[in-house]
mmCIF file of C-alpha atoms in Angstrom:
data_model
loop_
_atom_site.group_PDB
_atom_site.id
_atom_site.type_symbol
_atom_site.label_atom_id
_atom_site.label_comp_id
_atom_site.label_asym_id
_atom_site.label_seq_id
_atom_site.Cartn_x
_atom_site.Cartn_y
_atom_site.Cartn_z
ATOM 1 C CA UNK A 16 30.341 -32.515 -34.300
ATOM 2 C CA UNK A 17 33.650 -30.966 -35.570
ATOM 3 C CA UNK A 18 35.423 -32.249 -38.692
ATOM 4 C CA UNK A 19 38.594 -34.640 -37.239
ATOM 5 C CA UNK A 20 41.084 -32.816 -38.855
ATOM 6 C CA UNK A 21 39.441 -29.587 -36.457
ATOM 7 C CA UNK A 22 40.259 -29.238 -33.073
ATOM 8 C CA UNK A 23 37.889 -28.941 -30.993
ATOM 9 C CA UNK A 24 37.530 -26.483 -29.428
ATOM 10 C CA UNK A 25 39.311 -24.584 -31.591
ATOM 11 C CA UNK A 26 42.033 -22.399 -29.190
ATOM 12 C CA UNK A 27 42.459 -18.654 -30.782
ATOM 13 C CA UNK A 28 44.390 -15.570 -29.627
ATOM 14 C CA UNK A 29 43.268 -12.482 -31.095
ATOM 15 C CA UNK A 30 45.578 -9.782 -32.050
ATOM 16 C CA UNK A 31 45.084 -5.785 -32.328
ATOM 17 C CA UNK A 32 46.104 -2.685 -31.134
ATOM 18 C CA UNK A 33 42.451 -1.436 -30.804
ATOM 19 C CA UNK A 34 40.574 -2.769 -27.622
ATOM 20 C CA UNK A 35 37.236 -2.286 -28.657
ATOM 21 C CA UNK A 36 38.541 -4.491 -31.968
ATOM 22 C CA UNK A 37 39.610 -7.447 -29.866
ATOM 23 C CA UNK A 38 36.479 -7.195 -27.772
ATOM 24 C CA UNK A 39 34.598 -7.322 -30.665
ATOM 25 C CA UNK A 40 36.013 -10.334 -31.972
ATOM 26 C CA UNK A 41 36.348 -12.004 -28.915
ATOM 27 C CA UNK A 42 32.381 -11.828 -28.458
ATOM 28 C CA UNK A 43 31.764 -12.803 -32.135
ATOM 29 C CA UNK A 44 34.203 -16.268 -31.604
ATOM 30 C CA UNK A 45 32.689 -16.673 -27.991
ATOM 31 C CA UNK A 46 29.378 -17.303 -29.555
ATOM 32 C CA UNK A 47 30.347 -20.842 -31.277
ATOM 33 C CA UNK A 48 31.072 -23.199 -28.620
ATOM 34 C CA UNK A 49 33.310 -24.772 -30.854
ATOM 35 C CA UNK A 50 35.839 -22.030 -30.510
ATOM 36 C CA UNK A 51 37.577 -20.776 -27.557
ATOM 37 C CA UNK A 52 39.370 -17.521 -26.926
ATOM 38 C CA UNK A 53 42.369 -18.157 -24.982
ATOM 39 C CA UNK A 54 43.504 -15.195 -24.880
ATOM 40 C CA UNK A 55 44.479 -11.249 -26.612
ATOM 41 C CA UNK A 56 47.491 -9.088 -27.390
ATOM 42 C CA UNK A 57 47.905 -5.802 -28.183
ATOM 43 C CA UNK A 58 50.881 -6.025 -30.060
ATOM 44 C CA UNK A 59 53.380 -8.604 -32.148
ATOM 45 C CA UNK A 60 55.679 -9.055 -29.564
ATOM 46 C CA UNK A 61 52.388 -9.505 -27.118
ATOM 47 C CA UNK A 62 51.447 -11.815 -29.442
ATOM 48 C CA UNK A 63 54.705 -14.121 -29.888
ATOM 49 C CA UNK A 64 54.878 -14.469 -26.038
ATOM 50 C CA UNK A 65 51.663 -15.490 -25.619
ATOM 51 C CA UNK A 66 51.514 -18.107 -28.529
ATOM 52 C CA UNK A 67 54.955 -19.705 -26.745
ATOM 53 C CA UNK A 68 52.801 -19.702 -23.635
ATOM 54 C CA UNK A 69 49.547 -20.887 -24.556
ATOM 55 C CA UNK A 70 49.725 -22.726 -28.035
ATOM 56 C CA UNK A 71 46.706 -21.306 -29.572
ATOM 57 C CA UNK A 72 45.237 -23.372 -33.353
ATOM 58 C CA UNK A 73 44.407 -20.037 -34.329
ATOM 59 C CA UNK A 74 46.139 -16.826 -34.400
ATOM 60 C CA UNK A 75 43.715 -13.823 -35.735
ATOM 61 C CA UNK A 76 46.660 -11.063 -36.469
ATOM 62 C CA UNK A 77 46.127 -7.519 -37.232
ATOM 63 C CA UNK A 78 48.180 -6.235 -40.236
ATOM 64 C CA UNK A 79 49.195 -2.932 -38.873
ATOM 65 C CA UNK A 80 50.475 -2.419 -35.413
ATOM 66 C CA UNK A 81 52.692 -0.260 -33.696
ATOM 67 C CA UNK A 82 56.219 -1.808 -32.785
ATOM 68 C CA UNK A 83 56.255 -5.240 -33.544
ATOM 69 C CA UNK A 84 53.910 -5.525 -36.603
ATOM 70 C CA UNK A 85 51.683 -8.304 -38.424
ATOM 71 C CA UNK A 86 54.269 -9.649 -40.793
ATOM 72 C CA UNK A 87 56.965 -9.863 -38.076
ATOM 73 C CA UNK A 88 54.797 -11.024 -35.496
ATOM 74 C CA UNK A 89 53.706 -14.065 -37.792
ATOM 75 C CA UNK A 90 57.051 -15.280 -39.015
ATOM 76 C CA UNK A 91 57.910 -15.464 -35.544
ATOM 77 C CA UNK A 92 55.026 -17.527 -34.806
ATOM 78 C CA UNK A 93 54.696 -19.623 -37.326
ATOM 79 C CA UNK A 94 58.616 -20.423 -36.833
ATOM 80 C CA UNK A 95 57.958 -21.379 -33.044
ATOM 81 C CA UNK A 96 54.649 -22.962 -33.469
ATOM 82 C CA UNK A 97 52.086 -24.933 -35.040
ATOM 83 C CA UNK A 98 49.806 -22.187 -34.859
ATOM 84 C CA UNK A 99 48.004 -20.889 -38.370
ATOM 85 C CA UNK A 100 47.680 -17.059 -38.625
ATOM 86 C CA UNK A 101 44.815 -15.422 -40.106
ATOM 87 C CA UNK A 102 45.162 -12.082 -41.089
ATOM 88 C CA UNK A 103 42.801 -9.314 -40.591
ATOM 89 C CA UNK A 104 42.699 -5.861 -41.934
ATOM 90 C CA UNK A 105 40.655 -2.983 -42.135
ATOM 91 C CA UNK A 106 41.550 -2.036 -45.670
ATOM 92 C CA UNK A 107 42.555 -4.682 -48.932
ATOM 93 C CA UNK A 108 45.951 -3.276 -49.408
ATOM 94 C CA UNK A 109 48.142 -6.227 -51.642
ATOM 95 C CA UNK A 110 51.482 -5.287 -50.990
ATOM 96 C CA UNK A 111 50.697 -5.690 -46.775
ATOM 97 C CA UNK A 112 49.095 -8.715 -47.436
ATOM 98 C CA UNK A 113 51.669 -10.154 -49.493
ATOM 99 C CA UNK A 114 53.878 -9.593 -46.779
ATOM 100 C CA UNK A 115 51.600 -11.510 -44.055
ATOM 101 C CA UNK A 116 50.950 -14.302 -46.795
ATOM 102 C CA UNK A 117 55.169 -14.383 -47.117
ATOM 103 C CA UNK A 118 55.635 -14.479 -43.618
ATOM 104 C CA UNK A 119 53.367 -17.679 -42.928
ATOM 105 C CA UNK A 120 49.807 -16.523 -42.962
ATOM 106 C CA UNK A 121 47.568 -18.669 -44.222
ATOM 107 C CA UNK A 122 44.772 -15.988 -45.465
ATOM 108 C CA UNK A 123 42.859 -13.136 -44.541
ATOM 109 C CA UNK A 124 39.995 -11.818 -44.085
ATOM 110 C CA UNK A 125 38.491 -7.825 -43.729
ATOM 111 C CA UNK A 126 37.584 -6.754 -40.311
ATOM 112 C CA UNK A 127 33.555 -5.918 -41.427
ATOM 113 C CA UNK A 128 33.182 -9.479 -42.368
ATOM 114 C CA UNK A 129 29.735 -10.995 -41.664
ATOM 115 C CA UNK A 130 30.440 -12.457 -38.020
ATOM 116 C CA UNK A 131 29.472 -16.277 -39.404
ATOM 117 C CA UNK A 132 32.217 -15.789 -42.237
ATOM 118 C CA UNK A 133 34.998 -14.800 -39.333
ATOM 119 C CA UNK A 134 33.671 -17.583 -37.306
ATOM 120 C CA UNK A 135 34.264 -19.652 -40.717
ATOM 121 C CA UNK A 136 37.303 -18.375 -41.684
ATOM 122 C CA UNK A 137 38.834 -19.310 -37.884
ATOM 123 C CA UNK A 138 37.633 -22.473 -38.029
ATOM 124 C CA UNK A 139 38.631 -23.214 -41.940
ATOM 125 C CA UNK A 140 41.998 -21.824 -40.754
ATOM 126 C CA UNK A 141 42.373 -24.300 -37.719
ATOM 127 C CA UNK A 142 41.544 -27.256 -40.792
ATOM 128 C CA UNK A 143 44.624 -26.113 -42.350
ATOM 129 C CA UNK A 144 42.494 -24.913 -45.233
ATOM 130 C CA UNK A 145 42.878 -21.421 -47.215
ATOM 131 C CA UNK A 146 40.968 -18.503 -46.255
ATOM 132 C CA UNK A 147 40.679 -15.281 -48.606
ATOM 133 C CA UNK A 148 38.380 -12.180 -48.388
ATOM 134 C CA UNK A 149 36.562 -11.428 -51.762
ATOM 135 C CA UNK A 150 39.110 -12.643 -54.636
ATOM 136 C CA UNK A 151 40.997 -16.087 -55.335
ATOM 137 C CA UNK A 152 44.173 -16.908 -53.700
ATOM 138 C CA UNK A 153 45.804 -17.206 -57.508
ATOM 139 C CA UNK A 154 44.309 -13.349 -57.938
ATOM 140 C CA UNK A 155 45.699 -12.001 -54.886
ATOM 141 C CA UNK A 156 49.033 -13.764 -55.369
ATOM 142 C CA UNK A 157 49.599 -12.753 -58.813
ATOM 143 C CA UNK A 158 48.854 -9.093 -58.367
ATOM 144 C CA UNK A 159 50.649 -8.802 -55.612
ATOM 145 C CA UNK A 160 53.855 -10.366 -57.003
ATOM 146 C CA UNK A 161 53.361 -8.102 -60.191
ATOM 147 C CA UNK A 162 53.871 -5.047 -58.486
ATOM 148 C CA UNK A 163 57.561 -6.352 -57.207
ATOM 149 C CA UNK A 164 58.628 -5.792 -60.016
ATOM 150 C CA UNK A 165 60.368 -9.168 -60.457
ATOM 151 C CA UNK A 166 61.990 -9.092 -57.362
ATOM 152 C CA UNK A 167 62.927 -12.280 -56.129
ATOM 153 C CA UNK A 168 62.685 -14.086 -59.058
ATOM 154 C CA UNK A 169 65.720 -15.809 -59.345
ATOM 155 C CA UNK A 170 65.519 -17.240 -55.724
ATOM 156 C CA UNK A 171 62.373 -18.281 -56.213
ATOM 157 C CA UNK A 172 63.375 -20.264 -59.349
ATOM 158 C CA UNK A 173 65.985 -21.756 -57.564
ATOM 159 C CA UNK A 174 63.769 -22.755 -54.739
ATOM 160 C CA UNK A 175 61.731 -24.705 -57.559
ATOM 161 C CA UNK A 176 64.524 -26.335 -58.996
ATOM 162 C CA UNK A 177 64.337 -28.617 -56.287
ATOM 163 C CA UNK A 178 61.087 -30.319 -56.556
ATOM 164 C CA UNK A 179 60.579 -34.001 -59.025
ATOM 165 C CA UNK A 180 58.377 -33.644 -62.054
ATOM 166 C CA UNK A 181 55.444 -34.837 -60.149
ATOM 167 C CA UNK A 182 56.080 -32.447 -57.233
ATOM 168 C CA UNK A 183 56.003 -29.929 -59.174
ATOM 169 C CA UNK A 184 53.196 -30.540 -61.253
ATOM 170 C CA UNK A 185 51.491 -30.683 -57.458
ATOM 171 C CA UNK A 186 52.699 -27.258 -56.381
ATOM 172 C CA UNK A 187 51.606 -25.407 -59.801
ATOM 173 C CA UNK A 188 48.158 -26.831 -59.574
ATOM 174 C CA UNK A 189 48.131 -25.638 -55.689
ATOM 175 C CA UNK A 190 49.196 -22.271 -56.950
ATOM 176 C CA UNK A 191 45.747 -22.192 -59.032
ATOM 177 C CA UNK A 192 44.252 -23.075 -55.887
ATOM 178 C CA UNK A 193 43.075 -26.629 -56.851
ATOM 179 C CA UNK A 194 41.870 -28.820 -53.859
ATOM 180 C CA UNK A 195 43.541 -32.078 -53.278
ATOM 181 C CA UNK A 196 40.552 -33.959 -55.013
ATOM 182 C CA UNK A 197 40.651 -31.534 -58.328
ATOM 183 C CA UNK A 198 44.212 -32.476 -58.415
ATOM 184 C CA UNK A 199 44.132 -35.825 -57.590
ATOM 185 C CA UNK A 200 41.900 -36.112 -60.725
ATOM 186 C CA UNK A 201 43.822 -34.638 -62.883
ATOM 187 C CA UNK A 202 46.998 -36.219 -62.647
ATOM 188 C CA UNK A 203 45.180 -39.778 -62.237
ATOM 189 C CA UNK A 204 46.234 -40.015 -58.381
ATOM 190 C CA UNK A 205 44.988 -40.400 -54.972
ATOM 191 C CA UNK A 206 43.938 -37.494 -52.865
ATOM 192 C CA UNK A 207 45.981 -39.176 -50.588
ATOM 193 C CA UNK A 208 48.863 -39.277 -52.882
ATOM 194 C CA UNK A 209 48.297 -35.542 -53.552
ATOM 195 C CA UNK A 210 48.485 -34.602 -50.077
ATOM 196 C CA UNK A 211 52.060 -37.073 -49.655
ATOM 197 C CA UNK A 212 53.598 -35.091 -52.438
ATOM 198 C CA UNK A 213 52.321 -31.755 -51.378
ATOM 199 C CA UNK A 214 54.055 -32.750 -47.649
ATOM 200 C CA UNK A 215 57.058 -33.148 -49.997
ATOM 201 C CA UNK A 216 56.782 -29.409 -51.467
ATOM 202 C CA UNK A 217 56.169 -28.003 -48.192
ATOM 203 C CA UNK A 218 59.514 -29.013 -46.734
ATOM 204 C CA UNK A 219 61.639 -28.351 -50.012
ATOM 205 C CA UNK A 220 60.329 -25.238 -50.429
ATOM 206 C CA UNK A 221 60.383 -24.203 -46.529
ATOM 207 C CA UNK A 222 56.945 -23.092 -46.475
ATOM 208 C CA UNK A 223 53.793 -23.898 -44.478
ATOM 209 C CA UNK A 224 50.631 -23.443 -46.346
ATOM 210 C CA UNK A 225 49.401 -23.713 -49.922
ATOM 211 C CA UNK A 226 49.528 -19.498 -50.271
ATOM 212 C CA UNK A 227 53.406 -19.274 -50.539
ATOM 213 C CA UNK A 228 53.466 -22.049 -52.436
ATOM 214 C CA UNK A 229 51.455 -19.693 -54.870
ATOM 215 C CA UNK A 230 53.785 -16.895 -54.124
ATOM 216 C CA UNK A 231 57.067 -18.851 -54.676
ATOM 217 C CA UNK A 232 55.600 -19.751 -58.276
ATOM 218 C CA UNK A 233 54.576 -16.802 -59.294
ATOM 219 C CA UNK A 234 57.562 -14.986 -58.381
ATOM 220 C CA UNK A 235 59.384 -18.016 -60.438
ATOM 221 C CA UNK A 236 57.848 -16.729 -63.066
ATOM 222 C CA UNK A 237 55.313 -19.749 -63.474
ATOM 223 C CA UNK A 238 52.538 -18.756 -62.661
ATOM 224 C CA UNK A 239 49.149 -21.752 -61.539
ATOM 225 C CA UNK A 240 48.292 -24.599 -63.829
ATOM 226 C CA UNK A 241 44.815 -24.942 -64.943
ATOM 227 C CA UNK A 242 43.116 -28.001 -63.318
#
């Protein structure tokens, strides 16, 4: 039986320019009768129609695609939707991934994954949980926003301004990539609690997931908190 917080069955659209791709994932997912493709696109602007048509849980997005690309496509849906976006690439390049992570993903995984980790991953994703191929989210993040250069820096310090002490203390401890529990914990709170203030930081800071909340911080200049 799925987890309550998962739907069930979980509704994905798969995303890629390369048919024999989205067959391939399409039979992989079709496997688990827990998850259901609804659906595929060839493109980001495919892919925004059809998420405003069907409302899939899931979105599995292909970085690079002609016209309309990953990082477009997924600000657009994650602005019209309550869909989550997993990325999926072909190659671990951080400065395209950064840009999917900015734009609303919430993770990504490689294309060659082991067909029970993408079935994983889409289902993780559909939880609302984190999913990231081969490093920590903290890693990616931080090596990523190093090679801006410090762009950004000074909005993103603004954007943290905003937050209490405690919601703060929240959001750099999420950065790290701390559960809810490990933080709870730490700061002698609920995981309940944890997740009330983390609802806070979401809407201050105008994100959607627990990745930009890494990104905002680190381009801030903060960096995670150890839990």
């Amino acid at each position: 039986m799925s987890p309550p917080d998962v739907p069930s069955p979980v509704r994905v659209l798969v995303v890629d320019d390369e048919p024999l791709i989205r067959s391939g994932f399409r039979f992989v997912l079709g496997v688990d009768p827990s998850i259901n493709v609804i659906g595929e696109a060839a493109d980001g602007a495919a892919a925004i129609e059809l998420t405003r048509l069907h409302r899939p849980d899931v979105v599995l997005m292909d970085v690079r695609m002609p016209g309309v690309g990953g990082p477009e496509a997924t600000a657009a849906i994650v602005a019209q939707s309550d869909a989550y976006v997993l990325a999926m690439t072909s190659f671990d390049s951080e400065g395209q991934l950064l840009r999917m992570l900015t734009a609303g993903a919430s993770g990504y995984l490689l294309k060659d994954e082991a067909p029970d980790r993408i079935v994983d991953g889409v289902r993780r994703t559909a939880a609302g949980e984190t999913v990231i191929s081969g490093r920590s989210t903290a890693q990616l993040v931080r090596s990523a926003v190093a090679n801006e250069g410090g762009e950004g820096r000074r909005a993103a310090a603004e954007r943290v301004a905003v937050l209490t002490g405690r919601e703060r203390d929240v959001a750099q401890a999420v950065a790290g990539g701390a559960t809810n529990q490990q933080i709870g914990a730490a700061l002698h709170i609920s995981a309940g609690t944890v997740k009330t203030h983390l609802e806070q930081v979401f809407a201050k800071l105008g994100v959607r997931n627990r990745v930009q909340v890494g990104v905002i911080f680190e381009r801030a200049g903060l960096g995670p908190a150890e839990v």
